[in-house]
Tab-separated table of C-alpha atoms and ligand atoms in Angstrom:
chain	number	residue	atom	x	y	z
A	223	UNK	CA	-36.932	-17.925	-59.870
A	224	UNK	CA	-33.852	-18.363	-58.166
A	225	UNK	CA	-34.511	-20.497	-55.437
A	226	UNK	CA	-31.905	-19.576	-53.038
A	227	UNK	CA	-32.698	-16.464	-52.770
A	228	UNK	CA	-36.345	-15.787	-53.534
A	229	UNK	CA	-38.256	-14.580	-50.261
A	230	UNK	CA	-41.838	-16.291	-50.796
A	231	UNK	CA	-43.146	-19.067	-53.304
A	232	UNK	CA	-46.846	-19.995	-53.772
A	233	UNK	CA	-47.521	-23.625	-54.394
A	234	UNK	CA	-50.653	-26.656	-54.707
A	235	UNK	CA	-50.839	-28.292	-51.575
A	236	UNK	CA	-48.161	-31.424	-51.997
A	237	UNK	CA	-49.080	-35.478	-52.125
A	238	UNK	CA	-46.053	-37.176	-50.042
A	239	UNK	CA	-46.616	-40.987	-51.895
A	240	UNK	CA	-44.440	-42.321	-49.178
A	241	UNK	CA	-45.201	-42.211	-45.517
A	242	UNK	CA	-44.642	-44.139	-42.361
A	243	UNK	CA	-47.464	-43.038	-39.517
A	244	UNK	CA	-46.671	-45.432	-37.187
A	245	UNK	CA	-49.114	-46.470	-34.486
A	246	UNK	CA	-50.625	-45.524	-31.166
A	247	UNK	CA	-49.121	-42.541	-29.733
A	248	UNK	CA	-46.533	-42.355	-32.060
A	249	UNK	CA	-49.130	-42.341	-34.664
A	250	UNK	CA	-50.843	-39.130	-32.713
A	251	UNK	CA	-47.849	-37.010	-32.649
A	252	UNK	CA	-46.709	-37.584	-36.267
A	253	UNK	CA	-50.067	-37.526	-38.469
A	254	UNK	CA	-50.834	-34.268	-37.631
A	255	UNK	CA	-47.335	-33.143	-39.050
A	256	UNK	CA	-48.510	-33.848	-42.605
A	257	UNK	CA	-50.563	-30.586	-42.691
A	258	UNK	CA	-46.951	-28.670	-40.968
A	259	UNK	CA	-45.169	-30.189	-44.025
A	260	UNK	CA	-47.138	-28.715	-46.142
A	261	UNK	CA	-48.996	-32.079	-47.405
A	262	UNK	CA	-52.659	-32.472	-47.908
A	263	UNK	CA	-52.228	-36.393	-49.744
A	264	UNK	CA	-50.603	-38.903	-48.130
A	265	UNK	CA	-49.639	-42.621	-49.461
A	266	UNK	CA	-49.561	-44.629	-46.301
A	267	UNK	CA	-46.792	-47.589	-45.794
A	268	UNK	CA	-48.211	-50.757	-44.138
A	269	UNK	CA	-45.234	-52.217	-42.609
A	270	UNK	CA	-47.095	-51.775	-38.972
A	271	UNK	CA	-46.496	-54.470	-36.519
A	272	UNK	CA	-48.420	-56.874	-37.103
A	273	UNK	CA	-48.204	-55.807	-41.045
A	274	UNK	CA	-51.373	-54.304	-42.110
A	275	UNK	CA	-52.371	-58.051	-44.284
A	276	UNK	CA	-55.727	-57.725	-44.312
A	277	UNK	CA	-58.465	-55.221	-46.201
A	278	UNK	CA	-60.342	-54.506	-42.640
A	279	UNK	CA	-57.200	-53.416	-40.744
A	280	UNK	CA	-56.200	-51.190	-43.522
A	281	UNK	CA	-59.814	-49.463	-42.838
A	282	UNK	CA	-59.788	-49.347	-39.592
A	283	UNK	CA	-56.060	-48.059	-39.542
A	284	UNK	CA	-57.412	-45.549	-41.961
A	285	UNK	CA	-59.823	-43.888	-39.908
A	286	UNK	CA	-57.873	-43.923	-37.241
A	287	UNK	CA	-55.511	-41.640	-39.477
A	288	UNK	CA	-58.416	-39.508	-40.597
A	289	UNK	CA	-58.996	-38.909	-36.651
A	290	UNK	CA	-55.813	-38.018	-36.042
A	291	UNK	CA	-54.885	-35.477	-38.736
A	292	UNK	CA	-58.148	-34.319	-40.305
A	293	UNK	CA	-58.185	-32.988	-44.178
A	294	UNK	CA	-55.700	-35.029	-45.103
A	295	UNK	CA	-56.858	-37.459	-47.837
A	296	UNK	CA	-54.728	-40.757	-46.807
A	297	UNK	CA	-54.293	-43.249	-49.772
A	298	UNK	CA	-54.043	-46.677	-48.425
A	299	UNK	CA	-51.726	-50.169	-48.960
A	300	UNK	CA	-52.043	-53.786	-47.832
A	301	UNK	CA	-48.396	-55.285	-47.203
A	302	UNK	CA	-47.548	-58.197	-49.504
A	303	UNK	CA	-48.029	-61.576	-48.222
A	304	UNK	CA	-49.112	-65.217	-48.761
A	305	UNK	CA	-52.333	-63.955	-47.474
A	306	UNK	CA	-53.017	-61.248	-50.417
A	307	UNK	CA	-54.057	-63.670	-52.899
A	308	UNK	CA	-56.533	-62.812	-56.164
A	309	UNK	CA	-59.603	-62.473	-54.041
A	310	UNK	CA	-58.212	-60.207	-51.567
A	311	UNK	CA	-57.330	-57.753	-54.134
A	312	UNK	CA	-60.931	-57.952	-55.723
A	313	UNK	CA	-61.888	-57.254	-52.411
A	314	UNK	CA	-58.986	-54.619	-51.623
A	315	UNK	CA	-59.828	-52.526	-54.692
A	316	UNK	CA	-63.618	-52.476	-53.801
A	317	UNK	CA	-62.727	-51.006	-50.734
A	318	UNK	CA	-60.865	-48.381	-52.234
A	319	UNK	CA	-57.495	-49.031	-50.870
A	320	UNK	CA	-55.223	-47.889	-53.358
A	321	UNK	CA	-51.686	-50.034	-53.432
A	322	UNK	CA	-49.983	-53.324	-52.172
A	323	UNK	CA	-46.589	-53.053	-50.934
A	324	UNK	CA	-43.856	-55.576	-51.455
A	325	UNK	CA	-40.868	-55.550	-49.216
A	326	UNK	CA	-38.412	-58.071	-50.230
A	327	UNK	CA	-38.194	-60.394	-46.795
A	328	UNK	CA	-35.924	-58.936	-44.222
A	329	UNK	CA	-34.317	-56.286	-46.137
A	330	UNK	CA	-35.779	-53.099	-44.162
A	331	UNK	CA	-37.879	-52.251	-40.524
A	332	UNK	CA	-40.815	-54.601	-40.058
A	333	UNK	CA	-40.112	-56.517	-43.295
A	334	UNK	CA	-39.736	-60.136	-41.619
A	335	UNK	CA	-43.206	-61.450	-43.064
A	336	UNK	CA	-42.158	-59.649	-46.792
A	337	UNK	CA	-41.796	-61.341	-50.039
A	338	UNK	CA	-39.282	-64.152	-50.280
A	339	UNK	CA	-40.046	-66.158	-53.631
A	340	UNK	CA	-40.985	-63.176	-56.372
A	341	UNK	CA	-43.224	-65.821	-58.740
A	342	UNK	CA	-45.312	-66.971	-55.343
A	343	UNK	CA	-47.279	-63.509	-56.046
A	344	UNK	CA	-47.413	-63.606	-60.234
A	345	UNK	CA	-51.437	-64.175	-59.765
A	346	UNK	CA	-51.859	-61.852	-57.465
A	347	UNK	CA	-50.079	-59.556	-59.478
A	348	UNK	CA	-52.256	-60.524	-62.286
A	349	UNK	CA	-55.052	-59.060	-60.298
A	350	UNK	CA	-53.521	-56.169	-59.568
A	351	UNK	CA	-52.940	-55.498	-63.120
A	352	UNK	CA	-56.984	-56.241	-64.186
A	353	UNK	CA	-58.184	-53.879	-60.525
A	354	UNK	CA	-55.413	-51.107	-61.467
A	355	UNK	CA	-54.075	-51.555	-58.564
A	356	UNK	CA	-50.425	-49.617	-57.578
A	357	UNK	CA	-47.241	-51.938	-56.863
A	358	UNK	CA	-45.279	-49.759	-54.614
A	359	UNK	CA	-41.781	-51.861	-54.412
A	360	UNK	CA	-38.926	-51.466	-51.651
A	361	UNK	CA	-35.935	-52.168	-54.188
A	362	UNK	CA	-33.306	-54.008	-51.877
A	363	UNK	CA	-32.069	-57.235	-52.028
A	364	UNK	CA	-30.653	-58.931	-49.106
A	365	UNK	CA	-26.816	-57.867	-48.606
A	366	UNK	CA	-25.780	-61.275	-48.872
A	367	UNK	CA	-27.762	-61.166	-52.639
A	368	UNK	CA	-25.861	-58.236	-53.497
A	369	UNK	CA	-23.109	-59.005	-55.818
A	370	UNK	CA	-19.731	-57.572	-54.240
A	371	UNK	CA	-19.306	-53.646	-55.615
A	372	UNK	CA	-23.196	-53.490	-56.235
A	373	UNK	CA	-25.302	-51.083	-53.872
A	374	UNK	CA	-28.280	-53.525	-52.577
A	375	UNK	CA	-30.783	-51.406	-54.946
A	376	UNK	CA	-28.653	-51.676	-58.120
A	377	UNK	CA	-28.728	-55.409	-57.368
A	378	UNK	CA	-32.835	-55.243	-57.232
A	379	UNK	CA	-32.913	-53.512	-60.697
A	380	UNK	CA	-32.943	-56.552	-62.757
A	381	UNK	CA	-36.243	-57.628	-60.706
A	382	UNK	CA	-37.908	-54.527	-61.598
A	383	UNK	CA	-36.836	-54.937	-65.315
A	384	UNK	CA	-38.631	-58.272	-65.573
A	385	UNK	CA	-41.714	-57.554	-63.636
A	386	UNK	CA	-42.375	-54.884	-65.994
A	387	UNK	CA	-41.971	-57.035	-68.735
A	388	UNK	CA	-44.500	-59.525	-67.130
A	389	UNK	CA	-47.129	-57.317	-65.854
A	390	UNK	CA	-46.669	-54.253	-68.506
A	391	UNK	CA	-49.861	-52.863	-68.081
A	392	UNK	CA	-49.476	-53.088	-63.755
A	393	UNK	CA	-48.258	-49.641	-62.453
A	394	UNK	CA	-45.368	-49.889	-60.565
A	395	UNK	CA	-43.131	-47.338	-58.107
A	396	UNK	CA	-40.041	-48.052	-57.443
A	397	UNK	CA	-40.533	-45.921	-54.007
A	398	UNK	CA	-37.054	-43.907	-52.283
A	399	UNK	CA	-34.970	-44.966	-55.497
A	400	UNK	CA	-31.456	-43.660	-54.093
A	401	UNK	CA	-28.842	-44.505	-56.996
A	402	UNK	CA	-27.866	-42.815	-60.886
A	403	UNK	CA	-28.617	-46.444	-62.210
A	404	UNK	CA	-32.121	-46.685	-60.746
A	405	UNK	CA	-33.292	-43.324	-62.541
A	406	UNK	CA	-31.642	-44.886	-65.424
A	407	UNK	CA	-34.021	-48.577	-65.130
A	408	UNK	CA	-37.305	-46.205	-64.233
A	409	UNK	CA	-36.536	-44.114	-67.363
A	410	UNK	CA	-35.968	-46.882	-69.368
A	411	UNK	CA	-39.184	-48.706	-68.455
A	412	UNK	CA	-42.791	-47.583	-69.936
A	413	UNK	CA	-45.071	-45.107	-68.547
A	414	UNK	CA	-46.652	-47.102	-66.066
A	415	UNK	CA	-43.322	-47.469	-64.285
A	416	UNK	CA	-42.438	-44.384	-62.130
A	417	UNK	CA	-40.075	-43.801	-58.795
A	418	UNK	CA	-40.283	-41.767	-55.457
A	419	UNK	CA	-37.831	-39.357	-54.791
A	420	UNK	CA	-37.278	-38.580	-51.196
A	421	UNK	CA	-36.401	-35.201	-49.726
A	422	UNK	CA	-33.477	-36.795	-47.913
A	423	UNK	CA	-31.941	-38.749	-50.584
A	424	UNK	CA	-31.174	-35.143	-52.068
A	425	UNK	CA	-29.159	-34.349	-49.162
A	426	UNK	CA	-27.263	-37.020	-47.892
A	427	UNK	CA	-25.030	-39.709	-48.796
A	428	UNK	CA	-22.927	-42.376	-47.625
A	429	UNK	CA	-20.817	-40.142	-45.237
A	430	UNK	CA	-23.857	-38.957	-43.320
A	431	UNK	CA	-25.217	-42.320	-43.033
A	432	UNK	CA	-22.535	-43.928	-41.809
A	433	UNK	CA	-22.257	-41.994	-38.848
A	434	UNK	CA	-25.505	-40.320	-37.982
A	435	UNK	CA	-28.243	-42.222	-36.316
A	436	UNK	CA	-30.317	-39.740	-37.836
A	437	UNK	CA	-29.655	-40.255	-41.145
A	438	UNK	CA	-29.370	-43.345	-41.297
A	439	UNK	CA	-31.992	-44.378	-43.469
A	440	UNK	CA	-32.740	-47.690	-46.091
A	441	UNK	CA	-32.731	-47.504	-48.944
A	442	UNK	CA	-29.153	-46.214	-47.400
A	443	UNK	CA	-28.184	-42.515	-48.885
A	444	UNK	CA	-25.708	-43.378	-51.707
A	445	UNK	CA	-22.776	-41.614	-53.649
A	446	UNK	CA	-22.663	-37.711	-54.044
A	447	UNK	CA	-22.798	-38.480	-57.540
A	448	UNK	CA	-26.013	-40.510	-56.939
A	449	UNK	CA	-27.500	-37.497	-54.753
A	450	UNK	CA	-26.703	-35.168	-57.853
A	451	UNK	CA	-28.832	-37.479	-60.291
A	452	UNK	CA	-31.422	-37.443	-57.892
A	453	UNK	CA	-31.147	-33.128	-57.459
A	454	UNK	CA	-30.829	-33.137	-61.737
A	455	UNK	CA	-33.896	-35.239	-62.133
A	456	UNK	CA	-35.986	-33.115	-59.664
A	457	UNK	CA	-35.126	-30.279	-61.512
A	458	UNK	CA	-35.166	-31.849	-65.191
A	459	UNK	CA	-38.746	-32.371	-64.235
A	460	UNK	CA	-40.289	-35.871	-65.776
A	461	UNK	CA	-43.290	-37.321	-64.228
A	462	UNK	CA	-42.112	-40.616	-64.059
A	463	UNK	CA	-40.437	-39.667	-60.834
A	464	UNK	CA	-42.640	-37.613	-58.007
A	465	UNK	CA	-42.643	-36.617	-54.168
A	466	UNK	CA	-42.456	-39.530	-51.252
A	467	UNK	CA	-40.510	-38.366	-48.649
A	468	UNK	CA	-40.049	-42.218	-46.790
A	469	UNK	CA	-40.471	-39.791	-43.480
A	470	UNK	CA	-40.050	-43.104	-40.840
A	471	UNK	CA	-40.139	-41.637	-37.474
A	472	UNK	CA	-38.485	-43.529	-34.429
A	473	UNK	CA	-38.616	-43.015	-31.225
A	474	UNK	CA	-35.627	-40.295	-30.678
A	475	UNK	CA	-34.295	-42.476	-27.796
A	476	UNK	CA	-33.590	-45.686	-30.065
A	477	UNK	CA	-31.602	-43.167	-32.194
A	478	UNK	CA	-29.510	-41.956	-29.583
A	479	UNK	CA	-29.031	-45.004	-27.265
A	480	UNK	CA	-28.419	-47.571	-30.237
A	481	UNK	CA	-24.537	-48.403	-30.930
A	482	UNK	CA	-22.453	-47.072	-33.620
A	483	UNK	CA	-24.231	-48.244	-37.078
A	484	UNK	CA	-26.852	-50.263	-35.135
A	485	UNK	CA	-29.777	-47.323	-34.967
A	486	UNK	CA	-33.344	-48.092	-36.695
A	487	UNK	CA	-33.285	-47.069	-40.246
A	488	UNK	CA	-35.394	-43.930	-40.828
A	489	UNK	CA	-35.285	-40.314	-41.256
A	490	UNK	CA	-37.827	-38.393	-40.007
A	491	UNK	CA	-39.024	-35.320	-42.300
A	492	UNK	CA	-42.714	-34.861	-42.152
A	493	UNK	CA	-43.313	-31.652	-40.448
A	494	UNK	CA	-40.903	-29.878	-42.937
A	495	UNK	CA	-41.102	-32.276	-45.653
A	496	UNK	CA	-41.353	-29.716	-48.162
A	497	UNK	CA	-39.068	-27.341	-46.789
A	498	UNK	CA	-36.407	-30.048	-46.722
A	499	UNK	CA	-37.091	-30.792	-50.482
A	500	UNK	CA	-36.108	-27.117	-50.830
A	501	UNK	CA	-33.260	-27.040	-48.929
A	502	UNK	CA	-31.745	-30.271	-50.796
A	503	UNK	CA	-32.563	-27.993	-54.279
A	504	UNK	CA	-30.778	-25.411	-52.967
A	505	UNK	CA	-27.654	-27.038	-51.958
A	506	UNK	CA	-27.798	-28.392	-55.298
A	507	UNK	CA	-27.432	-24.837	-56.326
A	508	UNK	CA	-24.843	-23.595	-53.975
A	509	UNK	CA	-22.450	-26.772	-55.442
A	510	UNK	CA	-23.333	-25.979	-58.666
A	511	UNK	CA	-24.917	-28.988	-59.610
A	512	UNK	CA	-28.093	-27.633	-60.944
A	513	UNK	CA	-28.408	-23.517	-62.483
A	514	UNK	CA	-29.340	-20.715	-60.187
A	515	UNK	CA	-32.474	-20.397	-62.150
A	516	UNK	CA	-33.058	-24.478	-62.725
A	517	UNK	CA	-36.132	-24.315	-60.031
A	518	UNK	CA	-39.052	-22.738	-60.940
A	519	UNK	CA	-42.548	-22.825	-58.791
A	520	UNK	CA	-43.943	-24.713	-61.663
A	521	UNK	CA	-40.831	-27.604	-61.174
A	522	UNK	CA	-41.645	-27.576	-57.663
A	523	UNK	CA	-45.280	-27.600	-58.152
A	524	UNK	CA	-45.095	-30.663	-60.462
A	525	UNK	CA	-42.524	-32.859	-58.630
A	526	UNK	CA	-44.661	-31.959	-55.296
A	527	UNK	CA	-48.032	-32.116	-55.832
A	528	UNK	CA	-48.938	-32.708	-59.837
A	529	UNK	CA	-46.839	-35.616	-61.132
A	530	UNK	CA	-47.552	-37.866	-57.922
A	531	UNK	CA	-51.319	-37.248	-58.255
A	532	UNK	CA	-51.245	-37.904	-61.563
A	533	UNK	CA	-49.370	-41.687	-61.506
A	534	UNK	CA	-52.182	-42.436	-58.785
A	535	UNK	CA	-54.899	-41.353	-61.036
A	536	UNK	CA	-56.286	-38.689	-58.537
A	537	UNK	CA	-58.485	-35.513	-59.359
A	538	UNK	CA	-56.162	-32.806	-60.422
A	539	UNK	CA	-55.139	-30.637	-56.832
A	540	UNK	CA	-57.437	-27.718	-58.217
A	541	UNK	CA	-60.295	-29.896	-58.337
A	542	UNK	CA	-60.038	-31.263	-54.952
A	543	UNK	CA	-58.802	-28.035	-52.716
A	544	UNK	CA	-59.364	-24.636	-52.255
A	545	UNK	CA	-55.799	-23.893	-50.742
A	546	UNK	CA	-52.472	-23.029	-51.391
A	547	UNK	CA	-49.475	-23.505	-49.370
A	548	UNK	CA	-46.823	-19.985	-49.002
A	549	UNK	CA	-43.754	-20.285	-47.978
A	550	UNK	CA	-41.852	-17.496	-46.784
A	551	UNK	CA	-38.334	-17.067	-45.321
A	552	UNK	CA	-38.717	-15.401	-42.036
A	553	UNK	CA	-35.342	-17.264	-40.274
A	554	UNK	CA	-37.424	-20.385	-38.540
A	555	UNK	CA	-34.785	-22.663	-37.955
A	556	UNK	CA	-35.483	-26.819	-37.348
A	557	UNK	CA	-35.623	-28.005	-33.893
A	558	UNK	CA	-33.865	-30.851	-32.438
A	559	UNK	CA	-37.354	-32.870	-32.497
A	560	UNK	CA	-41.160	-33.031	-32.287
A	561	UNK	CA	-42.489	-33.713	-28.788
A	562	UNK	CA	-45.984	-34.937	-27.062
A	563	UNK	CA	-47.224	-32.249	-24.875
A	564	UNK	CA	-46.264	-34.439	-21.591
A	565	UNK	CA	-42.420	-35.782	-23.526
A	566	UNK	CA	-43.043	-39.148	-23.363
A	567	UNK	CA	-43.048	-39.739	-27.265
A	568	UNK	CA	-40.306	-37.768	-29.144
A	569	UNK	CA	-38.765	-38.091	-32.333
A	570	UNK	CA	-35.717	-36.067	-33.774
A	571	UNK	CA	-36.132	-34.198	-36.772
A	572	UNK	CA	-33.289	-34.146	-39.996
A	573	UNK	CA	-31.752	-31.263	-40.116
A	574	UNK	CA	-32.269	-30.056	-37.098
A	575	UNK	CA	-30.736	-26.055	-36.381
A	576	UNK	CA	-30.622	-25.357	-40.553
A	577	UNK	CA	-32.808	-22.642	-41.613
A	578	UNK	CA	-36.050	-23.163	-43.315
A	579	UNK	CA	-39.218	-21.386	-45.167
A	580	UNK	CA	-41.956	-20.705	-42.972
A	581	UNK	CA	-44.775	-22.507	-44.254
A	582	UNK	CA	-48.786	-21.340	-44.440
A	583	UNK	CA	-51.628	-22.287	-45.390
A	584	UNK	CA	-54.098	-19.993	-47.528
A	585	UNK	CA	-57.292	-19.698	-49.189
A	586	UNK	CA	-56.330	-19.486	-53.292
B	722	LIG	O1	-35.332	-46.108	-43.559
B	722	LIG	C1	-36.366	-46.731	-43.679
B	722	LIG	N1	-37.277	-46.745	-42.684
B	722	LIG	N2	-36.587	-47.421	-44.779
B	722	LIG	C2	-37.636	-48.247	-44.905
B	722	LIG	O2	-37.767	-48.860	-45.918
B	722	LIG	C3	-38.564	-48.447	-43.781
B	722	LIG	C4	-38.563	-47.293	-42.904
B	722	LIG	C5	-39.251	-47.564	-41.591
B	722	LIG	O3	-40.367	-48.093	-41.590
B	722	LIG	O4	-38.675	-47.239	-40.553
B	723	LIG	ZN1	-40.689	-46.380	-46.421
């Protein structure tokens, strides 16, 4: 296939490992633009405010999810905190809730009540590791951690490194991993270490972050050489590194009204989440990065929908649903954003005004 020029592709429904749904009405107007993306399994961050800390919220927050985009199955996380000790995960698991997230204190949005002392959490960790229970990791230290010349996630590497090596048998994803040396660490750690790759990390770098509230985004979109790595591993397809597009809505007026380099950090992708994984392939292709031919459906079809399911342990995609997604090129272009029906809640989309595939949905 030659992805930049192919008119319609056929693919499994896609699992996004990595969302942000927000809450209240900002909650109503994203979830249902999993399905638009193309998504029909979605791994749901906790950093809500108050953090989702305890195994009740997490179910309540979950049906409240379920209400507000039906079909989609949403795979559920506790946030890391003194609170999530042995017993809670016992309990956690029980209840089906499928991952603990640990933000290193202060280092992203809502991460104030996050991790702070690494060996705090070893027994809970412990339990993690005897309940098969999913570490999803933000990989940032602190800038003022960082060793001088060292991007904030190169500096977290080490960390990863030696939590594998403590809790081998615990799966851990290092989730948005945005560098050439982070591939690198996830490849060179055993099978039950994997990464997210995000659609936006294949797209922008440094340049656009800088000075685009909108994609401005932690971890913070690197070197084009990083972006490249990320592209070549998408298309080298190992399943050690799947689908989670970190889509982190914000209200489009905190965007637009915050100072130079002083907007929330998020980029928004959901309702064209696979469509923008597409587009990032294909600029891949028109630099020359990756072969005309390096995408094939099955690629896409692996790094979108199999691989992910597969690190999660989940039924295989043909087991579970009956459709397919198409996507067809019929000139849609992005709007600026996604609006409630009276304006009050907006949210601006990345890449607004490039062209994109059209996507359906369709019985098999
Ligand atoms: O850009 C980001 N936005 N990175 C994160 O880690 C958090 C997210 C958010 O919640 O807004
Ligand atoms: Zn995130």
């Amino acid at each position: 296939m030659h992805l930049r020029t192919v008119e319609r592709i056929e693919l499994p429904p896609a699992a996004d490992m990595h969302v942000h749904m927000r809450q209240g009405d900002l909650m109503k107007l994203v979830a249902p633009t999993v399905v638009q993306g193309g998504v029909d399994t979605a791994f749901v961050m906790p950093n809500l405010v108050p953090p989702l800390t305890t195994v009740e919220r997490v179910l309540e927050y979950k049906k409240e999810l379920e209400a507000a985009a039906p079909g989609v199955n949403f795979l559920m996380s506790l946030f890391l905190h003194p609170t999530i000790t042995p017993e809670v995960i016992e309990k956690a698991s029980a209840a089906g809730i499928t991952g603990v997230k640990l933000y290193p204190q202060g280092v992203t949005t809502n991460s104030d009540a996050g991790v702070a002392d690494m060996k705090a959490f070893y027994d809970t960790f412990s339990a993690m590791e005897k309940h098969d229970m999913v570490l999803n990791i933000h990989g940032e230290v602190l800038e003022s951690l960082a060793p001088k010349g060292t991007t904030l996630e190169e500096a977290f590497l080490p960390t990863l490194q030696s939590l594998h090596e403590r809790f081998p048998k615990l799966r851990i994803i290092l989730e948005h991993c945005s560098t050439a040396a982070a591939v690198e660490a996830v490849k060179a750690c055993g099978p039950t270490v994997a990464a997210t790759i995000t659609a936006h990390h294949l797209y922008l770098t440094e340049t656009d972050a800088c000075c685009n509230p909108f994609a401005f985004c932690k971890p913070i979109p690197k070197k084009a050489t990083d972006r490249d790595v990320l592209i070549r591993t998408v298309a080298e397809g190992n399943p050690k590194f799947f689908f989670g597009s970190d889509s982190a809505p914000h209200l489009l007026h905190t965007k637009t009204d915050a100072e130079p380099g002083k907007a929330p950090a998020g980029v928004f992708t959901q309702p064209f989440a696979t469509q923008l994984v597409l587009l990032g392939l294909q600029d891949g292709i028109a630099r020359g990065e990756i072969a005309e031919d390096a995408i094939s459906e099955e690629t896409l079809a692996n790094f979108l929908s199999h691989y992910g399911r597969k690190f999660y342990k989940l039924p295989e995609v043909s087991a579970t649903s009956t459709k397919k997604i198409v996507l067809v090129r019929e000139g849609a272009k992005i709007p600026q954003s996604v609006r409630s029906a009276d304006g009050s809640v907006e949210v601006g989309n990345s890449r607004a005004g490039d062209e994109v595939f059209t996507l359906k949905w369709e019985e098999k």
